Short mmCIF file of C-alpha atoms and ligand atoms in Angstrom, two decimals:
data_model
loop_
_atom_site.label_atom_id
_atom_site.label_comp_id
_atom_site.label_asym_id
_atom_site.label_seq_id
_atom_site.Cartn_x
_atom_site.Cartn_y
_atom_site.Cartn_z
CA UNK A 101 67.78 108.97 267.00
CA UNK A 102 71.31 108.30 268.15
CA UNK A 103 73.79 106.30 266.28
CA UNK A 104 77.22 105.11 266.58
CA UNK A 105 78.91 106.79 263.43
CA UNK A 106 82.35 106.59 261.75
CA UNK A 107 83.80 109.56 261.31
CA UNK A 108 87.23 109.31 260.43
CA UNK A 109 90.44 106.61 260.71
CA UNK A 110 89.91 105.33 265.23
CA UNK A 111 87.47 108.50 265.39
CA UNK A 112 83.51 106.36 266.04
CA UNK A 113 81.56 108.87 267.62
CA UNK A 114 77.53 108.65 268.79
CA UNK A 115 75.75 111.23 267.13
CA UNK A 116 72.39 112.48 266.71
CA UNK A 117 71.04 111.38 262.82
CA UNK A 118 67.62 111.62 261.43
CA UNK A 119 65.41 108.76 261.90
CA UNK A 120 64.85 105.54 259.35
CA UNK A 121 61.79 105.78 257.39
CA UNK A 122 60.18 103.28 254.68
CA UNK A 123 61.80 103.66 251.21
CA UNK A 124 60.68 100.65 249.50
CA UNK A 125 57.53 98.44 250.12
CA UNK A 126 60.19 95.43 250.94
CA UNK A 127 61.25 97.25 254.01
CA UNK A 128 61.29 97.62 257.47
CA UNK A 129 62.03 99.69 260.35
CA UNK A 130 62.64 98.23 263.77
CA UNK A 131 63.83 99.40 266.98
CA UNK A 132 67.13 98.04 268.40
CA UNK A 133 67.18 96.22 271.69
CA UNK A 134 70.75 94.49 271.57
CA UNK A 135 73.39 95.37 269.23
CA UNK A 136 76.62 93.29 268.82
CA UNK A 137 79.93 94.24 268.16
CA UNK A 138 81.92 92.43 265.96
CA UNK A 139 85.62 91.93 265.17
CA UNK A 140 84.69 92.83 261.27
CA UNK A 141 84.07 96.31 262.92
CA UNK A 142 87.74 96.82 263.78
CA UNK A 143 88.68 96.81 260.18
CA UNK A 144 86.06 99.73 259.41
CA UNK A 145 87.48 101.40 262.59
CA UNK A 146 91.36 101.15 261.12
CA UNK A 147 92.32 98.62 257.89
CA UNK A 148 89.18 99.45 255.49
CA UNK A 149 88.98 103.52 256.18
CA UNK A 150 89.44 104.05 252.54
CA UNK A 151 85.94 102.77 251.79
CA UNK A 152 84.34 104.94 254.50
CA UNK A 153 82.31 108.00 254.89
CA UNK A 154 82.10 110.34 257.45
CA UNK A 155 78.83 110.24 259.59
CA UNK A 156 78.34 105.93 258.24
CA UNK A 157 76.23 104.25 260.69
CA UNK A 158 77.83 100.99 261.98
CA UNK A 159 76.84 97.94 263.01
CA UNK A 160 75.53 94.71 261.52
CA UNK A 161 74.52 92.21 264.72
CA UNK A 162 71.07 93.37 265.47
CA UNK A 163 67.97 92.38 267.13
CA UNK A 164 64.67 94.56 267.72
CA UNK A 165 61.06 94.87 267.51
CA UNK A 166 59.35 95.56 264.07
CA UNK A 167 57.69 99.32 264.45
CA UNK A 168 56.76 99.41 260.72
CA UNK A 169 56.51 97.30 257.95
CA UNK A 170 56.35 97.93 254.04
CA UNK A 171 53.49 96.86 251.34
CA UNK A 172 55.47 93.97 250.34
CA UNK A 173 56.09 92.37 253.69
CA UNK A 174 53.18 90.41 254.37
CA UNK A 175 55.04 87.70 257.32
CA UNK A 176 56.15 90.91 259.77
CA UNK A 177 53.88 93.09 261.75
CA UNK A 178 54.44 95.85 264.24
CA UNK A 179 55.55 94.51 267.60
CA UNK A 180 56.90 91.52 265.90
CA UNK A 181 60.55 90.40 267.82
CA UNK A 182 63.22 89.90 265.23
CA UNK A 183 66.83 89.07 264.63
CA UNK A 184 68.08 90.64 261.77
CA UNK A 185 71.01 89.05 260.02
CA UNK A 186 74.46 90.83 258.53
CA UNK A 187 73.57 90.00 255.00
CA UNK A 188 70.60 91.47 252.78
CA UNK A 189 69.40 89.08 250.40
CA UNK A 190 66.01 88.90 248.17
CA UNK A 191 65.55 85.11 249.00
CA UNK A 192 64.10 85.17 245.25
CA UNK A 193 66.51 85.02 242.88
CA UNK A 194 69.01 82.47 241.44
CA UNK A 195 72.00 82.85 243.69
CA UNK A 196 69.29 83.00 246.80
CA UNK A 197 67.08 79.87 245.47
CA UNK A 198 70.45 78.03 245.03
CA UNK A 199 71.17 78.82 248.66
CA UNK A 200 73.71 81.73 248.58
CA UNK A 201 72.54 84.32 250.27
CA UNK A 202 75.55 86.57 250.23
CA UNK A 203 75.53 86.60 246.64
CA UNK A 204 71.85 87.94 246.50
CA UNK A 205 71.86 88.93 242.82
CA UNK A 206 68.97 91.61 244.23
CA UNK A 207 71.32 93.36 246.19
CA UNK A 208 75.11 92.84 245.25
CA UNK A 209 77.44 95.18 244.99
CA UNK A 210 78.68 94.31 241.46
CA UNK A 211 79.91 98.15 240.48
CA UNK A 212 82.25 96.94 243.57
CA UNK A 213 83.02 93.41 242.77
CA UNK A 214 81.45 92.19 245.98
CA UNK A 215 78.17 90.14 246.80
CA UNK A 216 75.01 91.05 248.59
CA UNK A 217 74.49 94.04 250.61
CA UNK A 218 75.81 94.27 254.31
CA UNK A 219 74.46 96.21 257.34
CA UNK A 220 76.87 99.24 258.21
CA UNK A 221 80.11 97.98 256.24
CA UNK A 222 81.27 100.61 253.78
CA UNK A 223 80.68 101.82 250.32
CA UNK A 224 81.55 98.23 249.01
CA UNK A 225 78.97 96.55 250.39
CA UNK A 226 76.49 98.99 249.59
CA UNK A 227 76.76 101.77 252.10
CA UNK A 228 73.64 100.62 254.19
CA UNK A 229 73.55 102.50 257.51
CA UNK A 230 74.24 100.12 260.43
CA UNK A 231 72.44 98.60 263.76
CA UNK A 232 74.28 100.23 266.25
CA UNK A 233 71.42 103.14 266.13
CA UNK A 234 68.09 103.15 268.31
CA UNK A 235 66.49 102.31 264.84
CA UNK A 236 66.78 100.25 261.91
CA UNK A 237 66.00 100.35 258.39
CA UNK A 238 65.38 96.97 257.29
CA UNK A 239 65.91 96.45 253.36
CA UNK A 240 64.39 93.26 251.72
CA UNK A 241 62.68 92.63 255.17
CA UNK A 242 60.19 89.80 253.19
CA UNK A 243 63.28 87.90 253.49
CA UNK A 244 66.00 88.70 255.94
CA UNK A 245 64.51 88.95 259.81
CA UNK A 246 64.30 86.18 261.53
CA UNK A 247 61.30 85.93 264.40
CA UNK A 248 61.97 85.04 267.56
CA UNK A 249 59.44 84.17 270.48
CA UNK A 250 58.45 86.87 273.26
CA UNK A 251 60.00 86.14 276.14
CA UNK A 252 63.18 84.92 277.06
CA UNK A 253 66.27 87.91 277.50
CA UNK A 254 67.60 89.16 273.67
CA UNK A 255 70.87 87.23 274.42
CA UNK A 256 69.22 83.98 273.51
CA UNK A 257 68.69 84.83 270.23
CA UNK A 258 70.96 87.90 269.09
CA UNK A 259 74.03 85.83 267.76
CA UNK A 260 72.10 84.30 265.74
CA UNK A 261 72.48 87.32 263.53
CA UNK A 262 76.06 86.95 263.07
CA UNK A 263 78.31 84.87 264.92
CA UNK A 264 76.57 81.58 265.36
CA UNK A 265 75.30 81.28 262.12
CA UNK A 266 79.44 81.80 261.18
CA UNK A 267 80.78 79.31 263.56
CA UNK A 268 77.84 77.04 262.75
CA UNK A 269 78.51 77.55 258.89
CA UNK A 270 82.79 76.80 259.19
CA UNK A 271 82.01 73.35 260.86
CA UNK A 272 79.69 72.23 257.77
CA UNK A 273 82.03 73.20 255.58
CA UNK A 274 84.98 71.12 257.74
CA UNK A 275 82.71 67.93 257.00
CA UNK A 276 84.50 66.67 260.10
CA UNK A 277 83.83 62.64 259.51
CA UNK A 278 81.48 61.30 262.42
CA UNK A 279 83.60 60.27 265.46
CA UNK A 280 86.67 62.17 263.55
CA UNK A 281 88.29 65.42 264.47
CA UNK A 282 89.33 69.17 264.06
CA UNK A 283 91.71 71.68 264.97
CA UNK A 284 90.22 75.31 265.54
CA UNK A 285 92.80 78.04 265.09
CA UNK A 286 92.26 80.97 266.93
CA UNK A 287 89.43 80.69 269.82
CA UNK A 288 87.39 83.98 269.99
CA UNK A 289 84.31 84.07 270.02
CA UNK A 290 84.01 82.05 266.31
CA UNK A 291 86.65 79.92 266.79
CA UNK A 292 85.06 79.42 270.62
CA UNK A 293 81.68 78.40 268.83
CA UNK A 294 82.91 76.11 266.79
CA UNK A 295 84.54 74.33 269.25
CA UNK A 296 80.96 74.18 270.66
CA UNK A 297 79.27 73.25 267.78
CA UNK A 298 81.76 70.49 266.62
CA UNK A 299 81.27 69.23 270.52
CA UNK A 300 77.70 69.06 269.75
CA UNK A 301 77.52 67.69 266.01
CA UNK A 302 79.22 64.72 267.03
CA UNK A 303 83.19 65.40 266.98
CA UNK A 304 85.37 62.91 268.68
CA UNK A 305 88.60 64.99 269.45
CA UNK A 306 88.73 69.12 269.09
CA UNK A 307 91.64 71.24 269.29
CA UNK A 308 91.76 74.39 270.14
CA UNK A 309 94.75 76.74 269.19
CA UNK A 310 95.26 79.90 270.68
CA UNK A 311 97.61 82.16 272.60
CA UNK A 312 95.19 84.20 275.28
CA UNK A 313 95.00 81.98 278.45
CA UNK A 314 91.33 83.00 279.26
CA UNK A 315 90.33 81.95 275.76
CA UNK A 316 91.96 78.51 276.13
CA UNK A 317 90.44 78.44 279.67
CA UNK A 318 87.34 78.96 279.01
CA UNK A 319 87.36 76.17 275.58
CA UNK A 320 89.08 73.75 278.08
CA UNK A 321 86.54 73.34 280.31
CA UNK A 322 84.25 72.38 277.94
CA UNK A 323 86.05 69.36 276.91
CA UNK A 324 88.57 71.07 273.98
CA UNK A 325 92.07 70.04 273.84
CA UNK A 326 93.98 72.79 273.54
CA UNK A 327 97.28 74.22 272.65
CA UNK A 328 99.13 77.08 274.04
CA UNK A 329 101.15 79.01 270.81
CA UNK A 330 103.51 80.61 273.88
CA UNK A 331 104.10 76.93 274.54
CA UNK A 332 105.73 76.11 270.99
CA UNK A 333 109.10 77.57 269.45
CA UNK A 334 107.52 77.61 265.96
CA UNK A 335 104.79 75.97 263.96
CA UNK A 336 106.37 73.04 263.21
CA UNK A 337 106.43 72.14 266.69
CA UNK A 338 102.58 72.86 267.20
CA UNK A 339 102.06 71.11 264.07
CA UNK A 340 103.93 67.71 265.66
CA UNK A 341 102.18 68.42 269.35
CA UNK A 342 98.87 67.95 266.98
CA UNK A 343 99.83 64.99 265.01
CA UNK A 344 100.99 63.22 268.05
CA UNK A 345 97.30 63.40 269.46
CA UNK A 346 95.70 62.22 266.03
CA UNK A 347 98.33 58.68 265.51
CA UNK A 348 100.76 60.97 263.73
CA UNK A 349 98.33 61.82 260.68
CA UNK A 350 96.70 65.11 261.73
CA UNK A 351 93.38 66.05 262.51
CA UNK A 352 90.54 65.16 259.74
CA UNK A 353 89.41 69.22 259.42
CA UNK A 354 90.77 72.72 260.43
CA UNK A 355 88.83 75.69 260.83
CA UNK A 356 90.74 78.73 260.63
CA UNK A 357 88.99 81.27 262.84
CA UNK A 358 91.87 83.62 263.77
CA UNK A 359 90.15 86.24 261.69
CA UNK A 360 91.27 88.39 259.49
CA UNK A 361 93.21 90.77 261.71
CA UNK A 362 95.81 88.42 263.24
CA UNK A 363 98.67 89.56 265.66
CA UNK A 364 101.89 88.60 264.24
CA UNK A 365 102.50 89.90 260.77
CA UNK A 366 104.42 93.16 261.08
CA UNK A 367 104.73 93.83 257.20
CA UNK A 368 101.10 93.33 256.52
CA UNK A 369 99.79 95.48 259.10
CA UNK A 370 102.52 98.44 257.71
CA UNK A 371 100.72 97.97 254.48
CA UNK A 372 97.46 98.20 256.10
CA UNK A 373 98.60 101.46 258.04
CA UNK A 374 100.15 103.27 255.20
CA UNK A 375 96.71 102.35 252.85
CA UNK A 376 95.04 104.27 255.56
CA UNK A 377 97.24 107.21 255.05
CA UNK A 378 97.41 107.64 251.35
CA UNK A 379 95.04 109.62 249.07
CA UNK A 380 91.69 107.94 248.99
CA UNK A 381 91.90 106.80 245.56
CA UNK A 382 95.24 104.84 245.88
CA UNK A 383 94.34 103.84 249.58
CA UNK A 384 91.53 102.10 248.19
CA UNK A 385 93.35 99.89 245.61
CA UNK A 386 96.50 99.13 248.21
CA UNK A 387 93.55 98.31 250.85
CA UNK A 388 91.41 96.18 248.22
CA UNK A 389 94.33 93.67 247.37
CA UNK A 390 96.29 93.40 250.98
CA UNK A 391 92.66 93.56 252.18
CA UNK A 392 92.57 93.03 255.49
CA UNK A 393 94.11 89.61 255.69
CA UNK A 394 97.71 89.73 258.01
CA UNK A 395 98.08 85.92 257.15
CA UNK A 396 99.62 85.86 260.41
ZN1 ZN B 567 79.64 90.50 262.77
ZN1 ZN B 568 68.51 87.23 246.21
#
């Protein structure tokens, strides 16, 4: 089949790799139909290089039709339609009974220090290879996929593989008081669905914060109030522009969405560069503390 594959620091590169077959009796393989691409993949493509491998599959935002199912997956069938989401979890065991998936004590990544297994997203994670391949392998597949009806185009169900489910998640944790409101920093495509969702669950007043005039466009016009960064001289001002729309207190919640690869932060992203170009040992550690946050 053909994948997309990393192959070395901004070198991605479709190649030709052997096909996914059944390992275990929990899996699955399907074939892709829609594929997303996701800001977490920039970091593989640049800030996280350290904990790649040449030839690593990427990709984590899949949907696709089930081809071939293992002994232990009694719910899927061949021909089944399925979203598949970023994390692989057991959906057995404690941390996945007490409703934390991405600490799936089946699959975590403990030798790493990091929680369940991801789709395509580096030795630390588990090194699973990725959805942005004509076929999947489809560990713990009793658990993870996600059916979805016949029918309508894949774009009505494929973010809810990653991207919904993200926004969806930061606005529960915001507990944004009925009637009350939020700020959402940064307004791609999770801080964009946020908006959305806060809209929808009830949110008096949103604010969207962002410096990309499409972006605050494109929020506005679905009822956001938003602020221009370009507009401010610094922070505090934003900060007072915000409190002067909320009776001077401040909004009740803030969702951070810029992501983890802000603009802005020159001395971070020199860290991040120079972990990139040391020996892969010592690349790893820098990388694994400055991680990719620019705190911008
Ligand atoms: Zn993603
Ligand atoms: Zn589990």
């Amino acid at each position: 089949m053909k994948a997309v594959t990393w192959q070395g620091k901004r070198d991605v590169r479709v190649e030709t790799v052997p096909d996914p077959v059944i390992q275990e009796p929990t899996d699955a393989v399907i074939r892709i139909t829609s594929t997303g691409l996701c800001g977490s993949d920039l970091h593989l493509y640049e800030v996280l290089t350290p904990f790649m491998t040449p030839g690593d599959i990427l990709g984590h935002e899949p949907m696709g039709i089930v081809e071939e199912v293992g002994a232990a997956v009694p719910d899927l069938a061949a021909g089944d339609r399925v979203v598949v989401p970023f994390q692989i979890a057991c959906g057995a065991c404690w941390m996945c009974l007490t409703g934390l998936p991405t600490q799936c004590e089946t699959t975590q990544c403990t030798g790493e220090g990091m929680g369940a297994a991801l789709f395509g997203y580096t030795r630390l994670y588990g090194a699973v290879p990725g959805a942005q391949a004509e076929y999947l392998r489809v560990p713990q597949a009793q658990f993870g996929p996600i059916k979805v009806p016949q029918g309508p185009s894949d774009d009505r169900f494929l973010y809810l593989s990653d991207v919904l489910p993200t926004a969806w998640q930061a606005v529960e944790y915001a507990h944004i008081p009925p009637g009350g409101s939020v700020a959402v920093l940064g307004l791609g495509p999770i801080g964009d669905m946020a908006c959305r969702v806060a809209l929808e669950r009830g949110a008096e007043q949103v604010f969207g914060v962002d410096l990309v005039p499409e972006r605050l466009r494109r929020v506005r016009e679905r009822g956001v109030e938003t602020f221009d960064l370009r507009d401010y001289e610094d922070e505090k001002d934003l900060v007072a522009a915000v409190q002067d729309h909320t009776a001077g207190r401040g909004p009740d919640s803030v969702i951070d969405a810029v992501g983890t690869e802000a603009h802005g932060s020159a001395a971070a992203r020199l860290v991040q560069n120079t972990a990139g170009h040391l020996p892969r040992a010592l690349g790893a550690r820098v990388a694994e503390h400055f991680s990719v946050d620019r705190l911008a």
